[in-house]
CSV table of C-alpha atoms in Angstrom, one decimal:
chain,number,residue,atom,x,y,z
T,1,MET,CA,-44.6,14.0,-147.2
T,2,THR,CA,-44.3,16.6,-149.9
T,3,PRO,CA,-47.3,18.8,-150.7
T,4,ALA,CA,-47.9,19.8,-154.3
T,5,ILE,CA,-48.5,23.6,-154.2
T,6,SER,CA,-46.5,26.8,-154.1
T,7,PRO,CA,-47.3,30.4,-155.1
T,8,ASP,CA,-45.1,30.2,-158.1
T,9,ASP,CA,-43.2,27.2,-158.9
T,10,PRO,CA,-44.2,24.3,-156.7
T,11,ALA,CA,-41.5,21.9,-157.9
T,12,ARG,CA,-38.7,24.4,-157.1
T,13,HIS,CA,-40.3,25.3,-153.8
T,14,TRP,CA,-40.4,21.6,-152.5
T,15,ASP,CA,-37.0,20.7,-154.1
T,16,ASP,CA,-35.6,23.6,-152.2
T,17,ARG,CA,-37.0,22.5,-148.9
T,18,TYR,CA,-35.5,19.0,-149.2
T,19,GLN,CA,-32.1,20.4,-150.2
T,20,ARG,CA,-31.8,23.2,-147.6
T,21,ILE,CA,-33.3,21.3,-144.6
T,22,GLY,CA,-32.5,17.7,-145.4
T,23,ASP,CA,-34.9,14.9,-145.9
T,24,LEU,CA,-34.7,13.5,-142.4
T,25,HIS,CA,-35.3,16.9,-140.9
T,26,VAL,CA,-38.3,18.3,-142.7
T,27,SER,CA,-41.2,18.8,-140.4
T,28,TRP,CA,-43.3,16.0,-142.0
T,29,PHE,CA,-40.8,13.2,-141.7
T,30,GLN,CA,-41.9,10.1,-140.0
T,31,ALA,CA,-39.7,7.0,-139.5
T,32,ARG,CA,-42.9,4.9,-139.6
T,33,PRO,CA,-46.3,5.9,-140.8
T,34,ASP,CA,-48.3,4.2,-138.0
T,35,THR,CA,-51.6,6.0,-138.6
T,36,SER,CA,-51.5,5.4,-142.3
T,37,LEU,CA,-50.9,1.8,-141.8
T,38,GLU,CA,-53.6,1.5,-139.1
T,39,LEU,CA,-56.1,2.9,-141.4
T,40,ILE,CA,-55.1,0.8,-144.4
T,41,ASP,CA,-55.4,-2.2,-142.1
T,42,TYR,CA,-58.9,-1.1,-140.9
T,43,LEU,CA,-60.0,-0.8,-144.6
T,44,GLY,CA,-58.8,-4.3,-145.3
T,45,ILE,CA,-56.6,-3.4,-148.1
T,46,ASP,CA,-55.1,-6.5,-149.7
T,47,PRO,CA,-51.5,-6.5,-151.0
T,48,SER,CA,-52.9,-7.2,-154.5
T,49,THR,CA,-54.4,-3.7,-154.4
T,50,PRO,CA,-52.8,-1.1,-156.5
T,51,VAL,CA,-51.8,2.0,-154.3
T,52,LEU,CA,-51.3,5.7,-155.1
T,53,ASP,CA,-49.4,7.6,-152.6
T,54,VAL,CA,-50.1,11.3,-153.3
T,55,GLY,CA,-47.3,13.5,-152.2
T,56,GLY,CA,-45.3,10.4,-151.0
T,57,GLY,CA,-41.9,12.1,-152.0
T,58,ASN,CA,-39.4,10.7,-149.5
T,59,ALA,CA,-42.0,9.3,-147.1
T,60,ARG,CA,-41.6,5.7,-145.7
T,61,LEU,CA,-45.1,4.4,-146.5
T,62,VAL,CA,-43.9,2.9,-149.7
T,63,ASP,CA,-41.2,1.0,-147.9
T,64,GLU,CA,-43.7,-0.5,-145.4
T,65,LEU,CA,-46.1,-1.5,-148.3
T,66,VAL,CA,-43.3,-3.2,-150.2
T,67,ALA,CA,-42.3,-5.0,-147.0
T,68,ARG,CA,-45.8,-6.2,-146.6
T,69,GLY,CA,-45.8,-7.6,-150.2
T,70,PHE,CA,-47.8,-5.0,-152.1
T,71,GLN,CA,-46.9,-5.4,-155.8
T,72,ASP,CA,-48.2,-2.1,-157.4
T,73,VAL,CA,-47.4,1.1,-155.6
T,74,THR,CA,-47.1,4.5,-157.3
T,75,VAL,CA,-45.6,7.4,-155.5
T,76,LEU,CA,-46.7,10.8,-157.0
T,77,ASP,CA,-44.8,14.0,-155.9
T,78,VAL,CA,-44.1,17.4,-157.3
T,79,SER,CA,-40.5,17.2,-156.0
T,80,ALA,CA,-38.1,15.4,-158.3
T,81,HIS,CA,-35.4,15.6,-155.6
T,82,ALA,CA,-37.7,13.8,-153.0
T,83,LEU,CA,-38.4,11.0,-155.5
T,84,ARG,CA,-34.7,10.6,-156.4
T,85,LEU,CA,-34.0,10.1,-152.6
T,86,SER,CA,-36.6,7.3,-152.3
T,87,ARG,CA,-35.4,5.6,-155.4
T,88,ARG,CA,-31.9,5.5,-154.1
T,89,ARG,CA,-33.2,4.2,-150.7
T,90,LEU,CA,-35.6,1.6,-152.1
T,91,ASP,CA,-34.8,-0.7,-155.0
T,92,ALA,CA,-38.1,-2.2,-156.1
T,93,PRO,CA,-38.2,-2.3,-159.9
T,94,GLY,CA,-41.5,-3.6,-161.2
T,95,VAL,CA,-43.2,-2.9,-157.9
T,96,VAL,CA,-42.9,0.9,-157.4
T,97,THR,CA,-43.5,3.5,-160.0
T,98,TRP,CA,-42.1,7.0,-159.2
T,99,LEU,CA,-44.3,9.7,-160.7
T,100,HIS,CA,-43.1,13.2,-160.9
T,101,ALA,CA,-46.3,15.3,-161.1
T,102,ASP,CA,-48.4,18.1,-159.5
T,103,VAL,CA,-51.6,16.6,-158.4
T,104,LEU,CA,-53.5,19.7,-159.5
T,105,THR,CA,-52.3,19.6,-163.1
T,106,TRP,CA,-51.8,15.8,-163.4
T,107,ARG,CA,-54.5,13.7,-165.2
T,108,PRO,CA,-54.7,10.1,-164.2
T,109,GLN,CA,-54.0,7.5,-167.1
T,110,ARG,CA,-55.0,4.5,-165.0
T,111,ARG,CA,-56.9,3.6,-161.9
T,112,TRP,CA,-55.8,2.4,-158.3
T,113,GLY,CA,-57.6,0.7,-155.6
T,114,LEU,CA,-56.3,3.0,-152.7
T,115,TRP,CA,-55.6,6.8,-152.7
T,116,HIS,CA,-53.4,7.9,-149.8
T,117,ASP,CA,-52.5,11.4,-148.9
T,118,ARG,CA,-50.7,12.6,-145.8
T,119,ALA,CA,-50.4,16.4,-145.7
T,120,VAL,CA,-51.1,17.5,-149.2
T,121,PHE,CA,-54.8,18.3,-149.1
T,122,HIS,CA,-54.5,21.0,-146.4
T,123,PHE,CA,-52.2,23.1,-148.7
T,124,PHE,CA,-55.3,23.7,-151.0
T,125,THR,CA,-56.8,26.9,-149.5
T,126,ASP,CA,-58.6,27.8,-152.8
T,127,PRO,CA,-61.9,25.9,-153.3
T,128,ALA,CA,-61.1,25.5,-157.0
T,129,ASP,CA,-58.0,23.7,-156.1
T,130,ARG,CA,-59.7,21.5,-153.6
T,131,ALA,CA,-62.4,20.7,-156.3
T,132,THR,CA,-59.6,19.8,-158.8
T,133,TYR,CA,-57.9,17.5,-156.2
T,134,LEU,CA,-61.2,15.7,-155.5
T,135,GLU,CA,-62.0,15.3,-159.2
T,136,ASN,CA,-58.6,13.7,-159.6
T,137,LEU,CA,-59.3,11.5,-156.7
T,138,ASP,CA,-62.5,10.3,-158.3
T,139,ARG,CA,-60.9,9.7,-161.7
T,140,ALA,CA,-57.9,7.8,-160.2
T,141,LEU,CA,-59.8,5.4,-158.1
T,142,GLN,CA,-61.3,2.1,-159.3
T,143,PRO,CA,-65.1,1.6,-158.5
T,144,GLY,CA,-65.2,0.6,-154.9
T,145,GLY,CA,-61.7,2.0,-154.3
T,146,SER,CA,-60.6,3.4,-150.9
T,147,PHE,CA,-59.0,6.7,-149.7
T,148,VAL,CA,-57.0,7.6,-146.7
T,149,ILE,CA,-56.5,11.3,-146.2
T,150,GLY,CA,-54.7,13.2,-143.3
T,151,THR,CA,-54.4,17.0,-142.8
T,152,PHE,CA,-53.6,19.4,-139.9
T,153,ALA,CA,-56.2,19.6,-137.3
T,154,PRO,CA,-57.8,22.9,-136.2
T,155,ASP,CA,-55.1,23.3,-133.4
T,156,GLY,CA,-52.3,22.6,-135.8
T,157,PRO,CA,-50.2,25.1,-137.6
T,158,ASP,CA,-51.8,27.6,-139.9
T,159,ARG,CA,-48.7,27.6,-142.2
T,160,CYS,CA,-46.2,25.0,-143.2
T,161,SER,CA,-42.9,25.4,-145.2
T,162,GLY,CA,-43.9,29.1,-145.8
T,163,LEU,CA,-47.3,28.4,-147.2
T,164,PRO,CA,-50.8,28.8,-145.7
T,165,VAL,CA,-52.8,25.7,-144.9
T,166,ARG,CA,-56.5,24.9,-144.3
T,167,CYS,CA,-56.9,23.0,-141.1
T,168,TYR,CA,-59.9,20.4,-140.6
T,169,ASP,CA,-61.3,18.5,-137.8
T,170,ARG,CA,-62.1,15.0,-138.9
T,171,THR,CA,-65.8,15.7,-139.3
T,172,ALA,CA,-65.1,18.7,-141.5
T,173,LEU,CA,-62.6,16.8,-143.5
T,174,GLY,CA,-65.1,14.0,-144.1
T,175,ASP,CA,-67.8,16.6,-145.1
T,176,GLU,CA,-65.5,18.3,-147.6
T,177,VAL,CA,-64.8,14.8,-149.3
T,178,LEU,CA,-68.5,13.9,-149.3
T,179,ALA,CA,-69.7,17.2,-150.6
T,180,ALA,CA,-67.7,16.5,-153.9
T,181,LEU,CA,-68.1,12.7,-153.9
T,182,PRO,CA,-71.6,12.1,-152.4
T,183,ALA,CA,-71.5,8.4,-153.3
T,184,ALA,CA,-68.5,8.0,-151.1
T,185,ALA,CA,-68.6,6.7,-147.5
T,186,VAL,CA,-66.3,7.7,-144.6
T,187,ARG,CA,-65.7,4.5,-142.5
T,188,ALA,CA,-63.0,5.6,-140.0
T,189,TRP,CA,-61.7,8.7,-138.4
T,190,ARG,CA,-58.4,9.2,-136.4
T,191,ASP,CA,-56.6,11.9,-134.6
T,192,GLU,CA,-52.9,11.9,-134.5
T,193,SER,CA,-50.2,14.0,-132.7
T,194,HIS,CA,-47.1,14.0,-135.1
T,195,LEU,CA,-43.9,14.6,-133.4
T,196,THR,CA,-41.5,16.6,-135.8
T,197,PRO,CA,-37.8,15.9,-136.0
T,198,LEU,CA,-37.3,19.2,-134.1
T,199,GLY,CA,-39.6,18.0,-131.3
T,200,ALA,CA,-42.7,20.1,-132.0
T,201,THR,CA,-46.2,18.5,-132.0
T,202,GLN,CA,-48.4,18.8,-135.0
T,203,PRO,CA,-52.1,17.6,-134.5
T,204,PHE,CA,-53.5,15.8,-137.5
T,205,SER,CA,-57.1,14.7,-138.6
T,206,TRP,CA,-57.5,11.7,-140.6
T,207,ILE,CA,-60.3,10.0,-142.5
T,208,ALA,CA,-60.6,6.7,-144.4
T,209,GLY,CA,-63.4,5.6,-146.7
T,210,THR,CA,-64.5,4.0,-149.9
T,211,LEU,CA,-66.2,5.0,-153.2
T,212,SER,CA,-69.3,3.2,-154.4
T,213,ASP,CA,-68.9,0.2,-156.7
């Protein structure tokens, strides 16, 4: 899953990570996004729901959603290279939209029913960037829409791909979202141990919730 921030040129930074390391060897690679799917199921997200996968890059969530019959999936990523890899792998015209954008500078032109983010939010160590991210989440979701967000846990890495991260336990992650979106409700929490392609364990914290109608 490709995050969307770098000190100077985020697109170049993440394109370089994919090109130098390889898409199957980057630390965030998962063959199957089990926790994401579990939380999507918990929220009761119907395949008719439009989904936005923030930082989806070359992740496999979009493959799983298409296989489940979802008809409107948008994958947003700052890395054009990651999006090209996914487009080559998954031929789903009219179902998947590939959106090359930085979530901090992007402004939504439509609304979705589900916002999914695995491993983007924790890169925003500046409070102003976190506020911008959550403003965009609010703008992008339909009334009553849902969100699923996963970040490194407190015992996870303090840096990733050369960048600092902000780690959260699941309570702190929910508090951060609810402070910006007080009408939202967190409905589920999960802890996950992600095994990287090189065999390291990365603890994650997850929340899932909904906005008010």
